[in-house]
Structure formats: structure tokens, C-alpha cells
Amino acid sequence: MAFLQLLIMIYEYKKQLDTTKDFILPCKKDDLKSIQQFLPIAKPDFDGSFSTHQLMYGETGNRIYLVGLGEEKNASQIENTFRKFAFETQKYWEDEIQVFGEFLNEDALLKMVVGLEMSQYNIGEFKSTKEEKKEITVSISSTKNIDEILVEGKYTGETINKIKALVDAPPNIKTPEYLGDWAKKSAKEAAYKCTVLKQKQLEKQGFEAVLAVGRGSVNPPVVIINEYKGKDSEKIDIALVGKGITFDSGGLSIKPSTNLHYMKSDMGGAAVVLGVVELVAKLALNINIIGIVASAENAVDGNSYRPGDVINSYSGKTIEIIDTDAEGRLVLADGINYAIKKYHPEYIIDLATLTGSVVRTFGYAAAGMFTNNQEMAAKMSEIGFKVHERVWQLPMFEDYEDDLQSDVADIKNFNGKPIEGAINAAKFLEFFTEKHEKWMHLDIAGVSFGASPYAKMKSATGYGIQLITNFIKEKAV
Ligand code: BES
Ligand code: ZN
Ligand code: ZN
């Protein structure tokens, strides 16, 4: 039986590095001078290039790892450097590994811890291979007290790993109910409130669009409502809404079978929402937020909703179904409308793996951003660059509205044309926002799941956790 070793990292800060033991020396490109005092030779074979590392041995035979941080433009991706470094060298680590942290600013320190945590992500959770856990102390030398940064980094990395595990989980296990149970467990651990609305409640409260999408599945739909109140007031500052399609077969407008297995990741938006609420609660931020997940399985069955159907929705507006594969916008329409009517949030942000169109437009490099609020757009864009979870804005011109007019219902769910796919979906969502002035939609279909050097097939990226948490942090002052 093979064993996989996972490290449980305990982060500590210490004032002085013990240079007789193993340590990591982070180093900027062409900046060896700053660490020369620690080097056993004058000119190592190393120039600090981004995401490279070099092992040297010190006087006692201790390991000295030089880790390349690269240039200023690489600063937003330091977690990748440490993730790769730890992934490749951790089998040689003993009970303690030190880091010379003096030249790392707060952002870099945070990202380093996030990266170290991310290196412990176990994609093979469902293998019969047993895992072995080993504790290791990562002690970071600094003259400043960096305890808070270390805690934030650890929580952030842990949350990223948890939501990646959710997105990578197989769809026979990850049903809507499973997402509900995940949220309940998380709420208990991180002390926030979680309500899971099941079939009967959804019927009673009129979540007709969620119910229509879920009708063809033996796994009934749910709506999850997570509430975190960090402030002593009733006002909800930010509502997050996530698309939680646990498997998207396309429904009766069935998808081709090539790569269909990847449609287990169609709950990437939901995973971000679940993760962010948990993280914000753990960080005890001074803010009130709610996280809504509208979850269903889009399956093929005699009971499935059909193209041509006219369905109702939480908002009371009727929808003509042109394509049952445009299901994400339907569950979101209910989630968004519910969040606005019930909670009157100041900001509302929805996240969804909504369209193939956004993948064709931006590839895996950025999420599509849609909003009528330029202030929000500017802030999200700035944070996106900072944390390397980039967004890029697409227009919301009125011109696109004609395309959604239905002869038989208030709106149709697809323009039926091979153009403007991501915009068309965003315009559909806008119809259910009650003209909310601080609403943003992020289409994360390209960025939440993709190729990685750590897996043979596409897998979850963890995109969105740092982006949204940082947006919330800025409002939590
Ligand atoms: N879940 C898909 C979008 C998607 C595509 C996510 C690729 C991740 C990777 C969504 O529900 C969908 O099927 N969208 C259709 C909409 C169309 C039928 C109007 C699309 O984009 O093709
Ligand atoms: Zn679909
Ligand atoms: Zn979908």
C-alpha cells in the first residue's frame, strides 16, 4: 500500500534565524547581496528568477534553500512560488523549517503562507492510498510581530484547499444536499448561521426556477443561506450569490460527451461563496454578509424541464426556456432576486461558471466582469491584479436587451444566437436585480477550473477566494 505524506504546518515567528539549522532564503531577482551574509559561497548558481529554487549546504550540513521571488511584476503570484517549492522539496524537510522573513513585506508573507498551505492540497482524496500526516513547524524570522498575518495566511490557504476539494469532488457524491451539509458543518466550525431550504420549502417560498432546473434529477435542489454578522446591526453590507450546479449535463438540450465529466465543476461559483463566508467568519471581519447558493443538478429524465416550457421564478417574472443548458442563469435569477428582496444588501455580487463564451473570450486568464457600477468595477479590477485573480469588464449596453424578449413570457433564457453569449447571460441576470445599483456578476467559467502542473487533468484552481475576501476586507473597516 502506497502512502502519501501530508504536512500539517504550524507557523511561528521567531526573532533570530538559527543558521546552523535548515532555512529558506527568499530572494528577489539579481539581489543576492541582501542575503550574502547567509551564503556559504560567494557566487551560487542562482539569480532569484521567479519560482526557481536552489539547494545549498551550510557549515553544519544544514540545508539552505534559495527561493526566487522574481521581479516586482511577479509579486501577485508569490504563493505559486512557495507552493511549487514546498511541493518539490517537502520530502526532505525535518521537524522544523525556518524562513528568513525580514525582507518579505506583509503581502509577500501572507502569500507565502497561503502558498505553503496550498502545497498540501490532496487531489487524490478518493484514492485508496492512505495518507500520513506529519506536523512541521515553519518558523519565520522577523523583527515585527507577524502573528496575525500567519493566521490569516493559514486560514486563507486552508479555505482555498477546502473549496478546491469541493469543486474536484465527483458529482455522484457532491449532490445539492451534500453542499448543504458542507455549509452546515462549516457554519458550526466557524460560528455563523446556515439555513438549507429543501424541496418543500423551495416550493412554499416560490423558488420556481431552481425547482425547474432540478426537476430531472433524483438529487433534489437546495438553496443555502449563510449569514455572518460581524457587526452589531441588522444591515447586510454584502450579499454573495453562487451558481451551484453539481453536474451540468445540459438537460434535454444535452451537451456532447467529450469533456462532459468536467461539468462536475459547474458549482465553482457556489464553492467561492461557501468558502468566502467561512473565511470571513474565521477572520472575524467587521462586516455583515450573506452567502446564497442556489444548487441543483441539471439532469436528463422524463421529468426534466424542456425547451419551450414557460416557467415561473422567485421574482414572479415568467421565463421561456429556449435551451435547458442555459440553466445557471435560472438558478441565479432566483438566488439574486431572493437576496435583494429579503436582505436589501448594499452590495450584491454573484459568481458563476456561467458560459462557454467567456472561456472563448478570456481563456483561463481572467473572469468576465459585468456591472453598471464603475466604482465597484475599478475596485474589483485593482484587487484582481493584486491577488492575481484578474477580472475584465464587458459591456452591459441596453442594445442587448432586445435579444432576450420573448413572445410568450416576460423574458427568454437565451437569445438563440451564436453571439454575445456571456453578455447575454449577464443581461438576463440583470433583469432579476430590481435595478440594484451595486450589483456585479462575475463569470468564472474559464478561471475556476483548469490545467495545473500538479494534476494530469483539469482541476479546481481556488479562484475567487482572495479576490472576494479582499473586496470584503476593504468594506470592513
Ligand atoms: N456550465 C455551462 C458553462 C460552462 C462552459 C462552464 C464551459 C464551464 C466551462 C453553462 O451552463 C452552459 O452550458 N452554458 C451554455 C449556454 C448556452 C446554451 C446559452 C454555453 O455557454 O454554451
Ligand atoms: Zn449548462
Ligand atoms: Zn452550467
XYZ file of C-alpha atoms and ligand atoms in Angstrom:
501
model
C 0.000 0.000 0.000
C 1.420 3.370 -1.005
C 1.475 6.253 1.461
C 1.096 9.919 0.834
C 2.591 12.274 3.357
C 0.721 15.482 4.094
C 2.238 18.140 6.298
C 0.334 19.971 8.972
C 2.203 23.248 9.157
C 2.380 25.154 12.406
C 3.503 28.709 11.735
C 5.535 30.609 14.282
C 7.568 33.727 14.195
C 10.991 33.986 15.753
C 13.276 36.966 16.178
C 16.515 35.337 15.102
C 17.337 32.732 12.484
C 19.365 29.737 13.697
C 21.855 29.431 10.856
C 23.083 26.027 11.978
C 19.711 24.501 11.046
C 17.691 24.248 7.798
C 16.328 27.511 6.437
C 14.732 29.132 3.393
C 16.148 32.336 1.953
C 13.644 34.152 -0.265
C 15.468 36.295 -2.769
C 14.450 38.859 -5.378
C 15.838 38.677 -8.906
C 19.514 39.731 -9.056
C 19.502 40.702 -5.394
C 21.862 38.174 -3.827
C 23.694 40.932 -1.998
C 20.916 41.220 0.565
C 21.358 37.594 1.646
C 25.111 37.284 1.078
C 25.776 37.041 4.821
C 23.995 33.649 4.900
C 25.624 32.114 1.842
C 28.415 29.547 2.196
C 29.926 30.625 -1.146
C 30.240 33.995 -2.866
C 28.512 33.152 -6.136
C 25.811 30.472 -6.061
C 24.266 29.167 -9.301
C 21.160 31.192 -8.726
C 19.831 34.570 -9.775
C 16.470 34.776 -7.947
C 14.338 34.234 -11.068
C 10.645 33.807 -10.325
C 9.639 30.378 -8.995
C 13.101 28.837 -9.113
C 14.953 27.366 -6.168
C 18.427 26.142 -5.324
C 19.624 23.939 -2.500
C 22.969 24.620 -0.812
C 24.517 23.149 2.322
C 25.706 25.229 5.259
C 28.553 24.681 7.706
C 26.785 22.067 9.806
C 25.483 20.258 6.740
C 22.184 22.093 7.165
C 20.031 22.817 4.135
C 19.822 26.342 2.794
C 17.109 26.768 0.191
C 17.325 29.828 -2.029
C 13.852 30.643 -3.340
C 13.449 33.061 -6.266
C 10.765 35.722 -5.909
C 11.498 37.230 -9.315
C 10.664 40.816 -10.155
C 8.067 43.310 -8.917
C 5.614 42.148 -11.605
C 5.668 38.659 -10.033
C 4.662 39.918 -6.576
C 0.998 38.972 -7.043
C 1.927 35.316 -7.563
C 4.301 34.621 -4.700
C 2.015 31.881 -3.399
C 2.750 29.911 -6.570
C 6.478 30.118 -5.873
C 6.132 28.675 -2.380
C 3.535 26.151 -3.423
C 5.860 24.758 -6.086
C 8.911 24.946 -3.843
C 7.209 23.101 -0.967
C 5.656 20.554 -3.322
C 9.094 19.685 -4.690
C 11.225 19.750 -1.542
C 8.990 18.875 1.407
C 10.005 15.240 1.484
C 13.394 16.366 2.784
C 12.026 18.682 5.459
C 12.571 17.666 9.056
C 10.593 18.807 12.111
C 11.298 22.455 11.600
C 11.957 24.630 8.603
C 12.926 28.260 9.089
C 12.301 31.174 6.747
C 14.324 34.367 6.673
C 11.348 36.718 6.601
C 12.987 40.058 7.193
C 12.786 41.252 3.574
C 9.269 39.996 2.919
C 6.628 42.697 3.226
C 3.182 41.894 4.674
C 1.641 40.970 1.314
C 4.532 38.667 0.467
C 4.443 36.989 3.878
C 0.724 36.381 3.576
C 1.122 34.934 0.107
C 3.992 32.755 1.245
C 1.835 31.142 3.935
C -1.078 30.752 1.501
C 1.279 29.014 -0.950
C 2.725 26.689 1.692
C -0.790 25.671 2.712
C -1.811 25.191 -0.925
C 1.087 22.784 -1.414
C -0.733 20.373 0.919
C -3.831 20.080 -1.264
C -4.611 16.407 -1.829
C -6.373 15.914 -5.149
C -6.410 12.141 -4.635
C -8.893 12.149 -1.776
C -10.830 9.270 -3.330
C -7.807 7.043 -3.944
C -7.444 4.034 -1.705
C -3.925 5.284 -0.886
C -3.673 6.068 2.802
C -2.338 9.443 3.804
C 0.014 10.033 6.652
C 0.022 13.365 8.449
C 3.106 14.888 9.929
C 3.387 18.097 11.918
C 6.101 20.530 10.979
C 6.970 23.909 12.414
C 7.543 26.690 9.911
C 9.331 29.407 11.849
C 9.643 32.741 10.182
C 12.235 35.185 11.412
C 11.084 38.755 11.672
C 11.688 41.691 13.928
C 7.996 42.618 13.627
C 5.161 40.657 15.203
C 3.611 38.871 12.258
C 1.235 36.556 14.143
C -1.905 37.993 12.554
C -0.550 37.595 9.046
C 0.374 33.992 9.752
C -3.132 33.205 10.998
C -4.752 34.925 8.012
C -2.470 33.104 5.582
C -3.202 29.747 7.147
C -6.971 30.255 7.136
C -6.883 31.536 3.560
C -4.831 28.617 2.278
C -6.984 26.114 4.165
C -10.161 27.602 2.718
C -8.732 27.535 -0.802
C -7.900 23.839 -0.353
C -11.355 23.112 1.021
C -13.174 24.727 -1.883
C -10.855 23.047 -4.373
C -11.763 19.706 -2.817
C -15.432 20.594 -3.277
C -15.016 21.557 -6.934
C -12.918 18.458 -7.665
C -15.343 16.133 -5.846
C -17.248 13.664 -8.029
C -20.847 14.551 -8.875
C -22.299 11.284 -7.565
C -21.117 12.336 -4.102
C -21.385 16.107 -4.402
C -25.158 16.455 -4.664
C -27.021 19.679 -3.779
C -27.786 18.124 -0.393
C -24.057 17.445 0.101
C -23.316 21.152 -0.474
C -25.963 21.931 2.148
C -24.343 19.544 4.633
C -20.925 21.042 3.874
C -22.300 24.507 4.679
C -23.941 23.318 7.924
C -20.694 21.761 9.121
C -18.683 24.823 8.182
C -21.183 27.104 9.943
C -20.770 25.115 13.137
C -16.994 25.239 12.967
C -16.679 28.914 12.055
C -19.682 30.155 14.083
C -22.050 31.621 11.516
C -25.685 30.853 10.733
C -26.664 28.449 7.976
C -30.110 27.577 6.680
C -30.692 24.991 3.988
C -34.001 25.240 2.143
C -35.073 21.859 0.783
C -37.674 20.918 -1.827
C -40.781 21.590 0.326
C -39.510 24.991 1.469
C -38.446 25.914 -2.043
C -41.965 25.123 -3.263
C -43.535 27.083 -0.441
C -41.342 30.133 -0.989
C -41.585 30.111 -4.784
C -38.096 29.239 -5.993
C -39.669 28.111 -9.248
C -36.597 28.490 -11.458
C -34.392 26.460 -9.107
C -37.097 23.785 -8.944
C -37.471 23.676 -12.745
C -33.739 23.106 -13.274
C -33.626 20.413 -10.590
C -36.739 18.558 -11.719
C -34.943 15.957 -13.809
C -32.642 14.766 -11.047
C -33.115 12.215 -8.294
C -30.979 14.565 -6.174
C -33.368 17.368 -5.204
C -32.289 21.029 -5.350
C -31.469 23.175 -2.322
C -30.917 26.836 -1.567
C -28.300 27.546 1.092
C -28.377 30.773 3.078
C -25.274 31.569 5.112
C -25.279 34.627 7.362
C -22.263 36.082 9.073
C -22.806 39.096 11.312
C -19.583 40.689 12.460
C -21.319 43.978 13.273
C -23.926 44.907 15.769
C -26.511 45.927 13.188
C -29.170 44.330 11.020
C -27.969 45.852 7.757
C -26.407 43.429 5.278
C -23.367 45.030 3.720
C -22.652 42.441 1.052
C -24.615 39.553 -0.418
C -22.843 36.868 -2.407
C -24.760 34.534 -4.687
C -23.241 31.406 -6.241
C -24.266 29.054 -9.044
C -24.281 25.560 -7.577
C -24.979 23.162 -10.446
C -23.467 19.953 -9.119
C -23.486 18.406 -12.581
C -24.495 20.075 -15.831
C -25.463 17.508 -18.454
C -27.182 20.291 -20.378
C -30.536 18.690 -19.583
C -32.708 17.841 -22.627
C -30.559 20.273 -24.662
C -27.901 17.713 -23.876
C -24.182 18.501 -24.111
C -21.772 16.432 -26.228
C -19.985 13.742 -24.190
C -16.428 14.988 -24.813
C -15.202 16.520 -21.578
C -18.645 16.186 -20.051
C -17.058 14.858 -16.840
C -15.656 18.343 -16.254
C -19.205 19.610 -15.735
C -18.888 18.420 -12.132
C -17.163 21.789 -11.679
C -20.298 23.776 -12.506
C -20.635 24.698 -8.838
C -17.406 26.734 -8.824
C -19.332 29.927 -8.007
C -21.095 28.206 -5.105
C -17.758 26.977 -3.781
C -16.387 30.541 -3.721
C -19.457 31.775 -1.855
C -19.261 28.947 0.702
C -15.522 29.440 1.151
C -15.621 33.219 1.465
C -18.316 33.203 4.161
C -16.314 30.642 6.130
C -13.102 32.630 5.765
C -14.691 35.971 6.636
C -16.180 34.349 9.767
C -12.852 32.820 10.766
C -11.125 36.176 10.298
C -13.944 37.765 12.339
C -14.163 40.714 9.938
C -16.179 43.727 10.938
C -18.929 43.278 8.372
C -22.341 41.681 7.825
C -22.568 39.368 4.851
C -24.842 36.698 3.475
C -23.912 33.939 1.070
C -26.636 32.345 -1.035
C -26.065 29.177 -3.008
C -28.705 28.074 -5.496
C -27.966 24.435 -6.138
C -29.431 21.800 -8.451
C -28.347 19.013 -10.754
C -29.189 19.589 -14.429
C -30.108 16.057 -15.443
C -31.881 14.258 -18.287
C -35.096 12.487 -17.369
C -38.742 12.146 -18.348
C -39.409 14.707 -15.676
C -36.820 17.239 -16.879
C -37.867 20.752 -17.851
C -37.969 21.250 -21.602
C -37.028 23.788 -24.261
C -40.295 25.605 -24.964
C -41.502 25.428 -21.354
C -42.567 28.636 -19.674
C -41.586 28.620 -16.012
C -42.182 30.972 -13.128
C -39.448 32.375 -10.874
C -38.956 33.726 -7.355
C -39.352 37.255 -8.736
C -42.770 36.422 -10.211
C -41.433 37.024 -13.720
C -42.057 34.251 -16.252
C -39.259 32.751 -18.325
C -39.444 30.979 -21.679
C -36.880 28.181 -21.845
C -35.056 28.178 -25.173
C -32.180 25.984 -24.060
C -32.096 23.843 -20.919
C -28.288 24.123 -20.933
C -28.649 27.807 -20.007
C -29.626 26.628 -16.513
C -27.142 28.589 -14.384
C -28.806 31.912 -15.076
C -32.135 30.407 -13.969
C -30.986 29.280 -10.529
C -29.086 32.562 -10.126
C -32.149 34.596 -11.084
C -33.924 33.125 -8.047
C -30.868 33.454 -5.787
C -30.219 37.080 -6.730
C -33.852 38.129 -6.501
C -34.246 36.423 -3.116
C -31.084 38.056 -1.750
C -32.243 41.511 -2.827
C -35.868 41.249 -1.703
C -35.198 39.520 1.601
C -31.941 41.128 2.728
C -31.647 44.509 0.917
C -27.844 44.259 0.784
C -25.776 47.331 -0.028
C -23.624 45.320 -2.450
C -24.527 42.156 -4.304
C -22.023 40.034 -6.195
C -22.831 36.804 -7.981
C -20.270 34.277 -9.138
C -20.920 31.580 -11.688
C -19.322 29.222 -14.175
C -21.925 30.631 -16.499
C -20.854 30.490 -20.143
C -18.530 28.806 -22.608
C -18.491 32.204 -24.295
C -16.412 33.770 -21.501
C -13.875 30.925 -21.846
C -13.601 31.606 -25.584
C -13.139 35.318 -24.854
C -10.612 35.330 -21.992
C -9.337 31.765 -21.892
C -8.043 30.951 -18.430
C -6.593 34.402 -17.719
C -9.495 36.452 -16.356
C -13.120 36.303 -15.250
C -15.732 38.291 -17.148
C -16.950 41.204 -15.033
C -20.367 42.805 -15.536
C -21.751 45.756 -13.610
C -23.270 49.175 -14.068
C -21.265 50.455 -11.132
C -17.884 51.742 -12.290
C -16.627 52.305 -8.762
C -17.133 48.643 -7.937
C -15.571 47.656 -11.259
C -12.468 49.727 -10.590
C -12.049 48.311 -7.090
C -12.547 44.695 -8.176
C -10.150 45.158 -11.056
C -7.459 46.624 -8.782
C -7.800 43.770 -6.274
C -7.808 41.236 -9.089
C -4.369 42.334 -10.216
C -3.067 42.446 -6.672
C -4.051 38.879 -5.833
C -3.632 37.550 -9.362
C -7.285 36.630 -9.701
C -7.964 39.008 -12.533
C -11.286 40.306 -13.869
C -12.017 42.130 -17.117
C -15.099 44.172 -17.771
C -17.570 43.569 -20.602
C -20.387 45.955 -21.550
C -23.986 45.972 -20.356
C -25.395 48.150 -23.189
C -29.172 48.391 -23.498
C -28.754 47.245 -27.089
C -28.518 43.651 -25.883
C -31.942 43.687 -24.247
C -33.982 43.145 -27.431
C -32.364 39.757 -27.814
C -33.990 38.483 -24.624
C -37.562 39.459 -25.429
C -39.930 36.530 -25.550
C -43.267 36.417 -27.352
C -44.844 34.199 -24.743
C -43.167 35.064 -21.424
C -41.572 38.063 -19.684
C -38.080 37.033 -20.837
C -36.357 34.100 -22.542
C -33.292 32.362 -21.167
C -31.139 32.528 -24.302
C -31.051 34.683 -27.426
C -30.708 31.592 -29.605
C -27.758 33.116 -31.434
C -24.071 32.138 -31.543
C -23.026 35.659 -30.480
C -22.623 37.758 -27.285
C -23.030 34.657 -25.076
C -21.545 35.904 -21.795
C -23.114 39.353 -22.165
C -26.480 37.843 -22.994
C -26.329 35.775 -19.798
C -25.377 38.836 -17.730
C -28.228 40.849 -19.236
C -30.604 38.028 -18.293
C -29.410 38.178 -14.671
C -29.756 41.973 -14.614
C -33.485 41.512 -15.284
C -33.811 39.968 -11.794
C -31.770 42.537 -9.862
C -34.623 45.007 -9.293
C -32.309 47.700 -10.747
C -29.935 47.266 -7.801
C -27.222 49.910 -8.125
C -24.355 47.948 -6.605
C -24.678 44.597 -8.333
C -21.833 42.772 -10.045
C -21.775 39.499 -11.928
C -18.535 37.545 -12.355
C -18.483 34.807 -14.997
C -15.733 32.499 -13.739
C -16.211 29.621 -16.219
C -12.647 29.965 -17.525
C -10.783 30.578 -14.310
C -12.282 28.316 -11.671
C -11.189 25.035 -13.233
C -8.203 24.393 -15.474
C -4.856 22.846 -16.235
C -2.255 22.811 -13.463
C 1.281 21.494 -13.084
C 0.089 19.405 -10.110
C -2.507 17.296 -11.907
C -2.814 15.361 -15.144
C -6.342 16.503 -15.900
C -8.093 19.816 -15.361
C -8.779 20.596 -11.728
C -10.034 23.298 -9.394
C -7.956 26.476 -9.092
C -9.381 28.111 -5.957
C -10.001 31.288 -7.972
C -12.153 33.875 -6.236
C -11.381 33.342 -2.554
C -8.698 36.002 -2.332
C -10.481 38.321 -4.775
C -13.804 38.420 -2.931
C -12.333 38.257 0.580
C -10.138 41.255 -0.189
C -13.097 43.152 -1.634
C -14.976 42.443 1.608
C -11.981 43.406 3.735
C -11.913 46.827 2.120
C -15.540 47.389 3.135
C -14.949 46.005 6.630
C -13.111 48.920 8.163
N -21.983 25.363 -17.288
C -22.051 25.880 -18.585
C -20.954 26.882 -18.898
C -19.529 26.366 -18.916
C -18.932 26.023 -20.100
C -18.807 26.304 -17.754
C -17.630 25.588 -20.114
C -17.502 25.863 -17.769
C -16.901 25.511 -18.941
C -23.381 26.587 -18.809
O -24.453 26.149 -18.056
C -23.749 26.411 -20.246
O -23.958 25.307 -20.643
N -23.776 27.497 -20.971
C -24.105 27.466 -22.359
C -25.224 28.452 -22.570
C -25.912 28.358 -23.883
C -26.656 27.075 -24.045
C -26.880 29.510 -23.988
C -22.867 27.891 -23.126
O -22.168 28.787 -22.693
O -22.626 27.297 -24.176
Zn -25.484 24.492 -18.960
Zn -23.949 25.238 -16.241
